[in-house]
């Protein structure tokens, strides 16, 4: 690769890169610069081009990858930035591991999760196959301790492994709503510390939702033989789930039947779980590389108005699909079974970040029909182009090997290189590196206080808001400090009304708009969408129920809610871990 000049990056970007991404020697001294990081990643991934007979010139492709990353138009998920070209070489963020109903099965999963966490990946598990608490254990005459009890072992293992890794492991546990231990599972995070390395979600079925609506009981199923084993009143379970989510955000809910309607390879297996943040449903032993296009960098200004630059977006999406497909070749997966599954389906998950910034730039309120329409249009475009790019790759590289066991079998128009192409990730750290709003979320604050090292407090203002405030003549340090305290400008009359309408934050957006936005993106996403519905502290359980009902009706694949302050006692959360 050609030498490139010094990168222009912000202090925040530099700090994050230095802390977690740049190579260090054993004494902790930095061994590379940010430029070298992106060169390392670009060259490593582009090496895959050399594996194909009619692959492109790896050094030219490396140049293009370097450019798109350093312009912060596209970034791959954190493990790729951390590990590409390094000894570890494990590049995927998302894994799902099977947990079979045997001691060997359970401890194999614990071990495999430890290997994945060491490499910076997150793991999801369905515990639905484990026999219920107090069931007989044939070989010993004893009784089983049930899914929740085994989850604690995974939690402890995660806790220990994180001491040595670059980032704390993250886990998702899913239990089907018809598992006999469902009520224990729903309450298992009430004592916040017991399972602090887990996000948990209840896997809800359409039959269950129907039973809720009709006020009926539903059968619990013994996972060992599929036979009914008692029943519960669906509304009671739903209310308990809602209460717990209202109380501290856990569990979330995933709609398993909806997820499996989009399963591209049902012949290979049923989808039982997602990755830790919920955006990536996967088969057991499957992994996926994610990547995100920064929408705020794919814009053009015309006559003083900002618009989406669809040409630039298309170019970025095509390059990103190539990048993610190449990543599959270059990643060293921690298990042969994972390698085989990944290379059979070749799932990738391209998504977007900086959507809230884009809306600020275009002067569109997040909570408006216009924003929802833009979401449909932009993501529809990203999805269509990603599919086209994947089809194009299939022409020279071949379709994904399992295509004949997939829903695309015999369909010329959908002969893809990748069984799935799109996913909306949270982009917790990526968005800091790219300097944009995260994923498709509204911004959390327009102005906030950052504590710096010597105990001083610094007011940090959203750059797009600051530019508008200065241009419209209402900027003052005093006002910015006040906004940091109040958290919203909705009622500040000294700010022009049109600015107040556009510059909304997560808490100004009502739950309905959060869900409508999630649904709009889901309509054009192969995998799932990471989205949190923010609620004020005083929100009621009824509001949570309305959100769940609406998410189900609008065909979302799951929901996560967060009521302000409800996790205050939690020692650690996924976002702290980054
Ligand atoms: P990033 O911005 O660091 O690339 P995201 O916030 O987009 O990551 O999260 C994407 C996925 O990466 C998560 O759903 C999860 O699978 C994995 N992940 C995120 N944080 C962690 C963590 N601390 N440990 C392990 N895996 C993680």
Coordinates of C-alpha atoms and ligand atoms in Angstrom, one line a residue:
X1 CA 0.0 0.0 0.0
X2 CA 1.1 3.5 -0.7
X3 CA 2.1 5.6 2.3
X4 CA -0.7 7.9 3.3
X5 CA -0.6 11.2 5.0
X6 CA -1.5 11.9 8.6
X7 CA -5.1 11.2 9.3
X8 CA -7.2 13.9 10.7
X9 CA -9.0 12.5 13.7
X10 CA -10.7 13.9 16.7
X11 CA -9.5 13.6 20.3
X12 CA -12.3 11.2 21.1
X13 CA -11.5 8.9 18.2
X14 CA -7.8 9.0 19.1
X15 CA -8.6 8.1 22.8
X16 CA -10.8 5.2 21.9
X17 CA -8.3 3.8 19.3
X18 CA -5.4 4.2 21.8
X19 CA -7.2 2.5 24.6
X20 CA -8.5 -0.5 22.8
X21 CA -7.6 -0.8 19.2
X22 CA -4.0 0.1 18.5
X23 CA -1.5 -2.8 18.8
X24 CA 0.5 -2.6 22.0
X25 CA 3.6 -4.4 23.2
X26 CA 3.5 -6.5 26.4
X27 CA 4.5 -3.4 28.4
X28 CA 1.5 -1.6 27.0
X29 CA 3.4 0.8 24.7
X30 CA 1.6 1.6 21.5
X31 CA 3.1 -0.2 18.5
X32 CA 1.1 1.4 15.8
X33 CA -0.6 4.7 14.8
X34 CA -4.2 5.0 13.7
X35 CA -3.0 5.2 10.1
X36 CA -1.2 1.9 10.6
X37 CA -4.2 0.4 12.1
X38 CA -6.3 1.1 9.1
X39 CA -3.5 0.0 6.8
X40 CA -3.2 -3.3 8.7
X41 CA -6.9 -3.9 8.4
X42 CA -7.2 -2.9 4.8
X43 CA -4.2 -5.0 3.7
X44 CA -5.3 -8.0 5.6
X45 CA -8.8 -8.1 4.4
X46 CA -7.9 -7.4 0.8
X47 CA -5.5 -10.4 0.8
X48 CA -8.7 -12.5 0.2
X49 CA -8.9 -11.1 -3.3
X50 CA -5.8 -13.2 -4.2
X51 CA -7.7 -16.3 -3.3
X52 CA -10.0 -16.1 -6.3
X53 CA -9.0 -16.8 -9.8
X54 CA -10.6 -13.6 -11.1
X55 CA -10.1 -11.6 -7.9
X56 CA -9.1 -8.0 -8.1
X57 CA -5.6 -6.7 -7.4
X58 CA -5.2 -6.9 -3.6
X59 CA -3.2 -3.7 -3.3
X60 CA -5.8 -1.7 -5.3
X61 CA -8.6 -3.1 -3.2
X62 CA -6.6 -2.4 0.0
X63 CA -6.3 1.2 -1.1
X64 CA -10.0 1.4 -1.6
X65 CA -10.7 -0.2 1.8
X66 CA -8.3 2.2 3.5
X67 CA -9.9 5.2 1.9
X68 CA -13.5 4.2 2.8
X69 CA -12.5 3.5 6.4
X70 CA -10.4 6.6 6.9
X71 CA -13.1 8.8 5.4
X72 CA -15.2 7.2 8.1
X73 CA -17.8 6.2 5.5
X74 CA -17.6 2.6 6.5
X75 CA -16.2 0.7 9.5
X76 CA -16.2 -3.1 10.2
X77 CA -17.1 -4.4 13.6
X78 CA -14.6 -4.0 16.5
X79 CA -13.0 -7.5 16.3
X80 CA -12.0 -6.8 12.7
X81 CA -10.3 -3.5 13.7
X82 CA -8.6 -5.2 16.6
X83 CA -7.5 -8.5 15.2
X84 CA -7.1 -8.3 11.4
X85 CA -3.5 -9.1 10.6
X86 CA -2.7 -9.9 14.2
X87 CA -2.0 -13.3 15.8
X88 CA -5.6 -13.9 16.9
X89 CA -7.1 -13.2 13.5
X90 CA -10.7 -13.7 14.7
X91 CA -12.8 -11.0 13.0
X92 CA -16.5 -11.6 13.8
X93 CA -18.5 -9.8 16.5
X94 CA -21.4 -12.2 16.7
X95 CA -21.7 -15.9 17.5
X96 CA -24.5 -18.3 18.6
X97 CA -23.5 -21.5 20.3
X98 CA -25.7 -24.5 20.9
X99 CA -26.3 -25.7 24.5
X100 CA -27.3 -29.3 24.5
X101 CA -29.0 -31.1 27.3
X102 CA -26.0 -32.9 28.7
X103 CA -23.2 -32.1 31.0
X104 CA -20.7 -32.4 28.1
X105 CA -22.9 -30.2 25.9
X106 CA -23.1 -27.5 28.6
X107 CA -19.4 -27.4 29.4
X108 CA -18.4 -27.5 25.7
X109 CA -20.5 -24.3 25.3
X110 CA -18.8 -22.7 28.3
X111 CA -15.4 -23.5 26.9
X112 CA -16.3 -22.3 23.3
X113 CA -17.7 -19.1 24.7
X114 CA -14.5 -18.5 26.6
X115 CA -12.5 -18.9 23.4
X116 CA -14.8 -16.5 21.6
X117 CA -14.7 -13.9 24.4
X118 CA -10.9 -13.9 24.3
X119 CA -11.1 -12.8 20.7
X120 CA -13.6 -10.0 21.4
X121 CA -16.7 -11.7 20.0
X122 CA -20.0 -11.8 21.7
X123 CA -22.0 -15.0 22.2
X124 CA -25.7 -15.8 22.2
X125 CA -27.2 -19.0 23.5
X126 CA -30.6 -20.6 23.6
X127 CA -31.1 -22.4 26.8
X128 CA -34.4 -23.8 25.6
X129 CA -33.0 -27.4 25.0
X130 CA -32.1 -27.9 28.6
X131 CA -34.4 -30.0 30.7
X132 CA -36.3 -28.1 33.4
X133 CA -35.2 -27.7 37.0
X134 CA -35.9 -30.8 39.1
X135 CA -36.2 -33.2 36.2
X136 CA -34.6 -36.5 36.7
X137 CA -31.0 -37.0 35.6
X138 CA -31.0 -40.6 34.2
X139 CA -27.5 -41.6 34.8
X140 CA -27.2 -40.5 38.4
X141 CA -30.7 -40.6 39.8
X142 CA -30.3 -37.0 40.9
X143 CA -32.2 -34.0 39.6
X144 CA -31.3 -31.3 37.0
X145 CA -30.7 -27.8 38.2
X146 CA -32.3 -26.1 35.1
X147 CA -31.3 -23.4 32.6
X148 CA -31.0 -20.5 35.1
X149 CA -28.6 -22.3 37.4
X150 CA -26.3 -23.2 34.4
X151 CA -26.4 -19.7 33.2
X152 CA -24.5 -18.7 36.3
X153 CA -21.6 -20.9 35.3
X154 CA -21.4 -19.1 31.9
X155 CA -21.5 -15.8 33.8
X156 CA -18.7 -16.7 36.1
X157 CA -16.5 -18.0 33.2
X158 CA -17.2 -14.7 31.3
X159 CA -16.2 -12.7 34.4
X160 CA -12.8 -14.5 34.6
X161 CA -12.0 -14.5 30.9
X162 CA -12.6 -10.7 30.7
X163 CA -9.7 -10.1 33.0
X164 CA -7.3 -11.1 30.1
X165 CA -9.2 -9.9 27.1
X166 CA -9.5 -6.6 25.2
X167 CA -13.1 -6.2 26.1
X168 CA -15.5 -7.8 28.5
X169 CA -17.4 -10.7 27.0
X170 CA -21.1 -10.1 26.3
X171 CA -23.7 -12.9 26.3
X172 CA -27.3 -13.3 25.3
X173 CA -29.5 -15.9 26.9
X174 CA -32.8 -16.8 25.3
X175 CA -35.4 -19.1 26.7
X176 CA -38.6 -20.1 24.8
X177 CA -41.8 -18.9 26.5
X178 CA -43.0 -22.5 26.6
X179 CA -40.1 -23.8 28.6
X180 CA -41.2 -25.0 32.0
X181 CA -38.7 -22.8 33.8
X182 CA -39.9 -19.6 32.0
X183 CA -41.0 -17.8 35.2
X184 CA -37.8 -18.3 37.0
X185 CA -35.9 -17.1 33.8
X186 CA -38.0 -13.9 33.6
X187 CA -37.1 -13.0 37.1
X188 CA -33.5 -14.1 37.0
X189 CA -32.0 -10.7 36.7
X190 CA -34.0 -9.0 39.4
X191 CA -31.0 -9.4 41.6
X192 CA -28.9 -7.3 39.2
X193 CA -25.5 -8.7 39.9
X194 CA -26.1 -12.5 39.6
X195 CA -26.0 -12.5 35.8
X196 CA -24.3 -9.2 35.0
X197 CA -22.6 -10.6 31.9
X198 CA -25.9 -11.6 30.3
X199 CA -28.6 -9.8 28.4
X200 CA -31.7 -12.0 28.6
X201 CA -34.6 -12.3 26.3
X202 CA -37.8 -14.3 26.3
X203 CA -38.3 -16.1 23.0
X204 CA -42.0 -15.5 22.3
X205 CA -44.0 -17.5 19.7
X206 CA -47.0 -16.4 17.6
X207 CA -49.2 -19.0 19.4
X208 CA -48.2 -17.4 22.8
X209 CA -49.1 -13.9 21.5
X210 CA -52.4 -15.2 20.3
X211 CA -53.1 -16.8 23.7
X212 CA -52.3 -13.5 25.4
X213 CA -54.8 -11.7 23.1
X214 CA -57.5 -14.3 23.7
X215 CA -56.9 -14.6 27.4
X216 CA -56.1 -18.3 27.2
X217 CA -53.7 -20.7 28.8
X218 CA -50.9 -22.1 26.8
X219 CA -48.9 -25.4 27.1
X220 CA -45.4 -25.6 28.5
X221 CA -43.3 -28.1 26.6
X222 CA -40.8 -30.6 27.9
X223 CA -37.7 -30.0 25.8
X224 CA -36.7 -33.6 26.1
X225 CA -39.6 -35.1 24.2
X226 CA -41.8 -32.2 23.0
X227 CA -44.7 -33.3 25.2
X228 CA -46.8 -30.8 27.1
X229 CA -45.8 -30.4 30.7
X230 CA -48.3 -28.3 32.4
X231 CA -49.7 -24.9 31.3
X232 CA -49.7 -21.3 32.3
X233 CA -52.1 -18.4 31.7
X234 CA -50.6 -16.4 28.8
X235 CA -51.6 -13.0 30.2
X236 CA -50.1 -13.7 33.6
X237 CA -46.7 -14.6 31.9
X238 CA -46.9 -11.6 29.6
X239 CA -47.6 -9.3 32.6
X240 CA -44.8 -10.8 34.6
X241 CA -42.4 -10.3 31.6
X242 CA -43.6 -6.7 31.2
X243 CA -43.3 -5.9 34.9
X244 CA -39.7 -7.2 35.0
X245 CA -38.7 -5.3 31.8
X246 CA -40.3 -2.2 33.3
X247 CA -38.4 -2.7 36.5
X248 CA -34.9 -2.9 35.1
X249 CA -34.9 -3.5 31.3
X250 CA -34.4 -7.2 31.5
X251 CA -35.6 -9.4 29.9
X252 CA -36.1 -8.2 26.4
X253 CA -38.4 -10.0 24.0
X254 CA -37.7 -11.7 20.7
X255 CA -40.4 -12.9 18.3
X256 CA -39.1 -16.3 17.3
X257 CA -41.6 -17.1 14.6
X258 CA -41.1 -13.8 12.9
X259 CA -37.3 -14.4 13.0
X260 CA -37.7 -17.8 11.5
X261 CA -39.9 -16.5 8.7
X262 CA -36.7 -14.8 7.5
X263 CA -34.4 -17.7 8.1
X264 CA -32.8 -18.2 4.7
X265 CA -31.7 -21.8 5.4
X266 CA -34.5 -23.5 7.4
X267 CA -33.3 -26.9 6.1
X268 CA -30.1 -26.4 7.9
X269 CA -31.7 -25.5 11.2
X270 CA -34.1 -23.3 13.2
X271 CA -33.0 -20.0 14.6
X272 CA -33.2 -20.2 18.4
X273 CA -31.0 -17.3 19.5
X274 CA -29.4 -14.0 18.5
X275 CA -26.1 -12.3 19.4
X276 CA -25.8 -10.3 22.6
X277 CA -27.4 -7.1 21.4
X278 CA -30.2 -8.8 19.5
X279 CA -29.5 -7.6 16.0
X280 CA -28.1 -10.8 14.6
X281 CA -30.2 -14.0 14.7
X282 CA -28.0 -17.0 13.9
X283 CA -28.1 -20.7 13.7
X284 CA -26.2 -22.7 16.4
X285 CA -22.5 -22.6 15.5
X286 CA -22.9 -19.6 13.2
X287 CA -21.0 -16.3 13.3
X288 CA -21.4 -13.1 11.4
X289 CA -19.3 -10.1 10.5
X290 CA -21.0 -6.8 10.9
X291 CA -20.1 -3.5 9.3
X292 CA -21.7 -0.1 9.2
X293 CA -22.1 2.7 6.7
X294 CA -21.9 6.2 8.2
X295 CA -24.9 8.0 6.5
X296 CA -23.7 11.4 7.7
X297 CA -20.7 11.0 5.4
X298 CA -22.8 10.1 2.3
X299 CA -24.4 13.4 1.8
X300 CA -24.2 16.3 -0.7
X301 CA -25.1 19.9 -0.3
X302 CA -27.1 21.5 -3.1
X303 CA -28.4 25.1 -3.0
X304 CA -27.7 25.2 0.8
X305 CA -29.7 22.0 1.4
X306 CA -28.3 18.7 2.4
X307 CA -29.4 15.5 0.7
X308 CA -28.4 11.9 0.6
X309 CA -25.7 11.3 -2.0
X310 CA -27.0 8.0 -3.4
X311 CA -24.1 7.6 -5.8
X312 CA -21.6 7.8 -2.8
X313 CA -23.9 5.6 -0.8
X314 CA -24.0 3.0 -3.5
X315 CA -20.2 3.0 -4.0
X316 CA -19.8 2.6 -0.2
X317 CA -22.3 -0.3 0.0
X318 CA -20.6 -2.2 -2.8
X319 CA -17.2 -1.8 -1.3
X320 CA -18.5 -2.7 2.1
X321 CA -20.1 -6.0 0.9
X322 CA -16.9 -6.9 -0.8
X323 CA -15.0 -6.1 2.4
X324 CA -17.4 -8.2 4.6
X325 CA -17.3 -11.1 2.2
X326 CA -13.5 -11.0 2.1
X327 CA -13.5 -10.8 6.0
X328 CA -15.1 -14.3 6.1
X329 CA -12.1 -15.7 4.2
X330 CA -9.6 -13.9 6.4
X331 CA -11.1 -14.6 9.8
X332 CA -9.8 -17.5 11.9
X333 CA -12.8 -18.9 13.7
X334 CA -12.2 -20.5 17.1
X335 CA -13.8 -23.9 16.1
X336 CA -13.9 -26.1 13.0
X337 CA -17.7 -26.4 13.3
X338 CA -18.1 -22.6 13.3
X339 CA -15.8 -22.3 10.3
X340 CA -17.8 -24.8 8.4
X341 CA -21.2 -23.2 9.2
X342 CA -19.9 -19.7 8.5
X343 CA -18.4 -20.7 5.2
X344 CA -21.6 -22.6 4.2
X345 CA -23.9 -19.6 4.7
X346 CA -21.5 -16.7 4.4
X347 CA -23.8 -14.3 6.3
X348 CA -22.8 -10.7 6.5
X349 CA -24.5 -7.9 8.3
X350 CA -24.1 -4.5 6.7
X351 CA -26.0 -1.7 8.4
X352 CA -26.0 2.1 8.9
X353 CA -25.0 4.6 11.6
X354 CA -25.2 8.3 11.8
X355 CA -28.9 8.3 10.9
X356 CA -29.8 10.9 13.5
X357 CA -27.0 13.1 12.3
X358 CA -28.4 12.8 8.7
X359 CA -31.8 14.0 10.0
X360 CA -30.2 16.9 11.7
X361 CA -28.4 17.8 8.5
X362 CA -31.5 17.5 6.4
X363 CA -33.6 19.4 9.0
X364 CA -36.1 16.5 9.5
X365 CA -37.4 15.7 13.0
X366 CA -36.7 12.1 14.0
X367 CA -40.3 11.8 15.3
X368 CA -42.0 12.5 12.0
X369 CA -43.5 10.7 9.0
X370 CA -40.9 12.3 6.8
X371 CA -38.1 10.7 8.9
X372 CA -39.8 7.3 8.7
X373 CA -40.2 7.7 5.0
X374 CA -36.5 8.6 4.7
X375 CA -35.6 5.5 6.8
X376 CA -37.6 3.3 4.4
X377 CA -36.0 4.9 1.4
X378 CA -32.4 4.9 2.6
X379 CA -32.4 1.4 4.0
X380 CA -34.4 0.1 1.0
X381 CA -31.6 1.4 -1.1
X382 CA -28.8 0.0 1.1
X383 CA -30.6 -3.4 1.1
X384 CA -31.2 -3.5 -2.7
X385 CA -27.6 -2.4 -3.4
X386 CA -26.2 -4.9 -0.9
X387 CA -28.1 -7.7 -2.5
X388 CA -27.0 -6.6 -5.9
X389 CA -23.4 -6.4 -4.8
X390 CA -23.7 -9.9 -3.3
X391 CA -25.2 -11.3 -6.5
X392 CA -22.4 -9.7 -8.4
X393 CA -19.8 -11.4 -6.2
X394 CA -21.6 -14.7 -6.7
X395 CA -21.0 -14.5 -10.4
X396 CA -17.3 -14.7 -10.0
X397 CA -16.9 -16.4 -6.6
X398 CA -20.0 -18.6 -6.6
X399 CA -23.2 -18.4 -4.5
X400 CA -23.0 -19.4 -0.8
X401 CA -22.4 -23.1 -0.7
X402 CA -25.7 -23.9 1.1
X403 CA -27.8 -22.1 -1.5
X404 CA -29.4 -25.4 -2.6
X405 CA -30.7 -25.9 1.0
X406 CA -31.9 -22.3 1.2
X407 CA -35.1 -20.4 0.3
X408 CA -33.2 -19.0 -2.8
X409 CA -32.8 -22.4 -4.4
X410 CA -33.3 -22.3 -8.1
X411 CA -34.0 -18.5 -8.0
X412 CA -31.6 -16.9 -10.6
X413 CA -32.5 -13.4 -9.4
X414 CA -31.5 -14.2 -5.9
X415 CA -28.3 -16.3 -6.4
X416 CA -26.4 -14.5 -3.7
X417 CA -22.9 -14.9 -2.4
X418 CA -24.2 -14.3 1.2
X419 CA -27.3 -15.9 2.8
X420 CA -28.0 -12.5 4.5
X421 CA -26.6 -9.1 3.7
X422 CA -28.0 -6.5 6.2
X423 CA -28.1 -6.0 9.9
X424 CA -28.5 -2.8 12.0
X425 CA -25.8 -2.9 14.7
X426 CA -25.7 -0.7 17.8
X427 CA -22.3 0.6 16.8
X428 CA -21.5 1.5 20.4
X429 CA -17.8 2.1 19.8
X430 CA -17.7 2.3 16.0
X431 CA -19.8 5.4 16.1
X432 CA -17.4 7.1 18.5
X433 CA -14.5 6.2 16.1
X434 CA -16.5 7.6 13.2
X435 CA -17.7 10.6 15.2
X436 CA -21.4 10.1 14.3
X437 CA -24.6 9.2 16.1
X438 CA -24.9 5.5 16.9
X439 CA -26.8 3.1 14.7
X440 CA -30.3 4.4 13.9
X441 CA -30.8 5.9 17.4
X442 CA -31.7 9.5 18.1
X443 CA -28.9 11.3 19.8
X444 CA -28.9 10.9 23.6
X445 CA -28.0 14.5 24.4
X446 CA -27.3 17.7 22.5
X447 CA -24.9 18.9 25.1
X448 CA -23.5 17.0 28.0
X449 CA -20.9 17.2 30.7
X450 CA -17.8 15.1 30.3
X451 CA -15.6 14.6 33.3
X452 CA -12.0 14.9 32.3
X453 CA -9.0 13.4 34.1
X454 CA -8.1 16.1 36.6
X455 CA -11.7 16.2 37.9
X456 CA -12.7 19.2 35.7
X457 CA -15.9 19.2 33.9
X458 CA -16.2 20.0 30.2
X459 CA -19.4 20.8 28.4
X460 CA -19.4 18.9 25.1
X461 CA -21.9 20.0 22.5
X462 CA -23.2 18.0 19.5
X463 CA -21.2 19.5 16.6
X464 CA -24.3 19.8 14.3
X465 CA -26.3 21.5 17.0
X466 CA -23.4 23.8 17.8
X467 CA -23.1 24.8 14.1
X468 CA -26.8 25.5 13.9
X469 CA -26.8 27.5 17.2
X470 CA -23.9 29.6 15.9
X471 CA -25.4 30.1 12.5
X472 CA -28.8 31.1 14.0
X473 CA -27.2 33.3 16.6
X474 CA -28.4 31.7 19.8
X475 CA -25.1 30.0 20.9
X476 CA -23.8 30.8 24.3
X477 CA -21.7 28.8 26.8
X478 CA -24.4 29.5 29.4
X479 CA -27.1 28.0 27.2
X480 CA -25.1 24.9 26.4
X481 CA -24.4 24.3 30.0
X482 CA -28.1 24.7 30.8
X483 CA -29.1 22.2 28.0
X484 CA -26.6 19.7 29.5
X485 CA -28.5 19.9 32.8
X486 CA -32.1 19.9 31.5
X487 CA -31.4 17.3 28.8
X488 CA -33.9 18.6 26.2
X489 CA -34.4 21.9 24.4
X490 CA -38.1 21.1 23.8
X491 CA -39.3 23.9 26.1
X492 CA -36.6 26.5 25.7
X493 CA -38.4 29.4 24.1
X494 CA -35.2 31.3 23.4
X495 CA -34.4 28.7 20.7
X496 CA -36.3 29.0 17.5
X497 CA -39.2 26.6 17.2
X498 CA -38.1 25.0 13.9
X499 CA -34.7 24.2 15.6
X500 CA -36.5 22.7 18.6
X501 CA -38.5 20.5 16.3
X502 CA -35.5 19.1 14.5
X503 CA -33.0 18.7 17.3
X504 CA -34.8 16.1 19.3
X505 CA -33.1 13.6 21.7
X506 CA -34.0 10.0 22.6
X507 CA -36.3 11.2 25.4
X508 CA -38.2 13.7 23.2
X509 CA -39.1 10.8 20.9
X510 CA -42.2 9.0 22.1
X511 CA -42.2 5.2 22.2
X512 CA -44.5 5.0 19.2
X513 CA -42.0 6.8 17.0
X514 CA -39.1 4.6 18.3
X515 CA -41.0 1.5 17.3
X516 CA -42.2 3.0 14.0
X517 CA -38.6 3.8 13.1
X518 CA -37.4 0.3 14.1
X519 CA -40.1 -1.2 12.0
X520 CA -39.2 1.0 9.0
X521 CA -35.6 -0.2 9.1
X522 CA -36.7 -3.8 9.8
X523 CA -38.8 -3.8 6.6
X524 CA -35.5 -3.5 4.7
X525 CA -33.1 -5.6 6.8
X526 CA -32.4 -9.3 6.3
X527 CA -31.3 -9.8 9.9
X528 CA -32.6 -7.7 12.7
X529 CA -32.3 -4.1 14.1
X530 CA -30.7 -3.0 17.3
X531 CA -32.9 -0.4 18.9
X532 CA -33.7 0.8 22.4
X533 CA -37.0 2.3 23.2
X534 CA -36.3 5.0 25.8
X535 CA -39.0 5.7 28.4
X536 CA -39.1 8.3 31.1
X537 CA -38.6 7.1 34.7
X538 CA -42.3 7.6 35.5
X539 CA -43.5 5.5 32.5
X540 CA -46.1 2.8 33.5
X541 CA -46.2 -0.9 32.8
X542 CA -49.1 -0.3 30.5
X543 CA -46.9 1.8 28.3
X544 CA -44.4 -1.1 28.1
X545 CA -47.2 -3.5 27.1
X546 CA -48.3 -1.1 24.3
X547 CA -44.7 -1.0 23.0
X548 CA -44.5 -4.8 22.9
X549 CA -47.9 -5.1 21.3
X550 CA -47.0 -2.5 18.7
X551 CA -43.6 -4.1 17.9
X552 CA -45.3 -7.4 17.4
X553 CA -48.0 -5.9 15.1
X554 CA -45.4 -4.0 13.1
X555 CA -43.4 -7.2 12.5
X556 CA -40.3 -6.2 14.5
X557 CA -38.1 -9.1 15.4
X558 CA -37.7 -8.1 19.0
X559 CA -37.8 -5.1 21.4
X560 CA -35.6 -3.7 24.1
X561 CA -36.9 -1.0 26.4
X562 CA -35.0 1.2 28.8
X563 CA -36.8 3.2 31.5
X564 CA -34.6 6.0 32.7
X565 CA -32.8 5.2 35.8
X566 CA -34.0 1.7 36.1
X567 CA -30.6 0.1 35.8
X568 CA -29.0 2.5 38.2
X569 CA -28.1 -0.3 40.6
X570 CA -26.6 -2.5 38.0
X571 CA -22.9 -2.8 38.4
X572 CA -22.0 -3.3 34.8
X573 CA -23.9 -3.1 31.5
X574 CA -22.9 -4.0 28.0
X575 CA -22.2 -0.4 27.0
X576 CA -19.9 0.1 30.0
X577 CA -17.8 -2.8 28.7
X578 CA -16.6 -1.2 25.6
Ligands
LIG1 P1 -18.8 -2.2 18.0 O1 -19.3 -0.8 17.9 O2 -17.8 -2.3 19.1 O3 -18.3 -2.8 16.7 P2 -21.6 -2.9 18.5 O4 -22.0 -2.0 19.6 O5 -22.1 -2.5 17.2 O6 -20.0 -3.1 18.5 O7 -22.1 -4.3 18.9 C1 -22.2 -5.3 17.9 C2 -22.0 -6.7 18.5 O8 -20.7 -6.9 18.9 C3 -22.9 -7.0 19.7 O9 -24.2 -7.3 19.4 C4 -22.1 -8.2 20.2 O10 -22.4 -9.3 19.5 C5 -20.7 -7.7 20.0 N1 -20.2 -7.0 21.2 C6 -20.4 -5.7 21.5 N2 -19.8 -5.4 22.7 C7 -19.2 -6.5 23.1 C8 -18.3 -6.8 24.2 N3 -18.0 -6.0 25.2 N4 -17.9 -8.1 24.3 C9 -18.2 -9.0 23.3 N5 -18.9 -8.7 22.3 C10 -19.4 -7.5 22.1

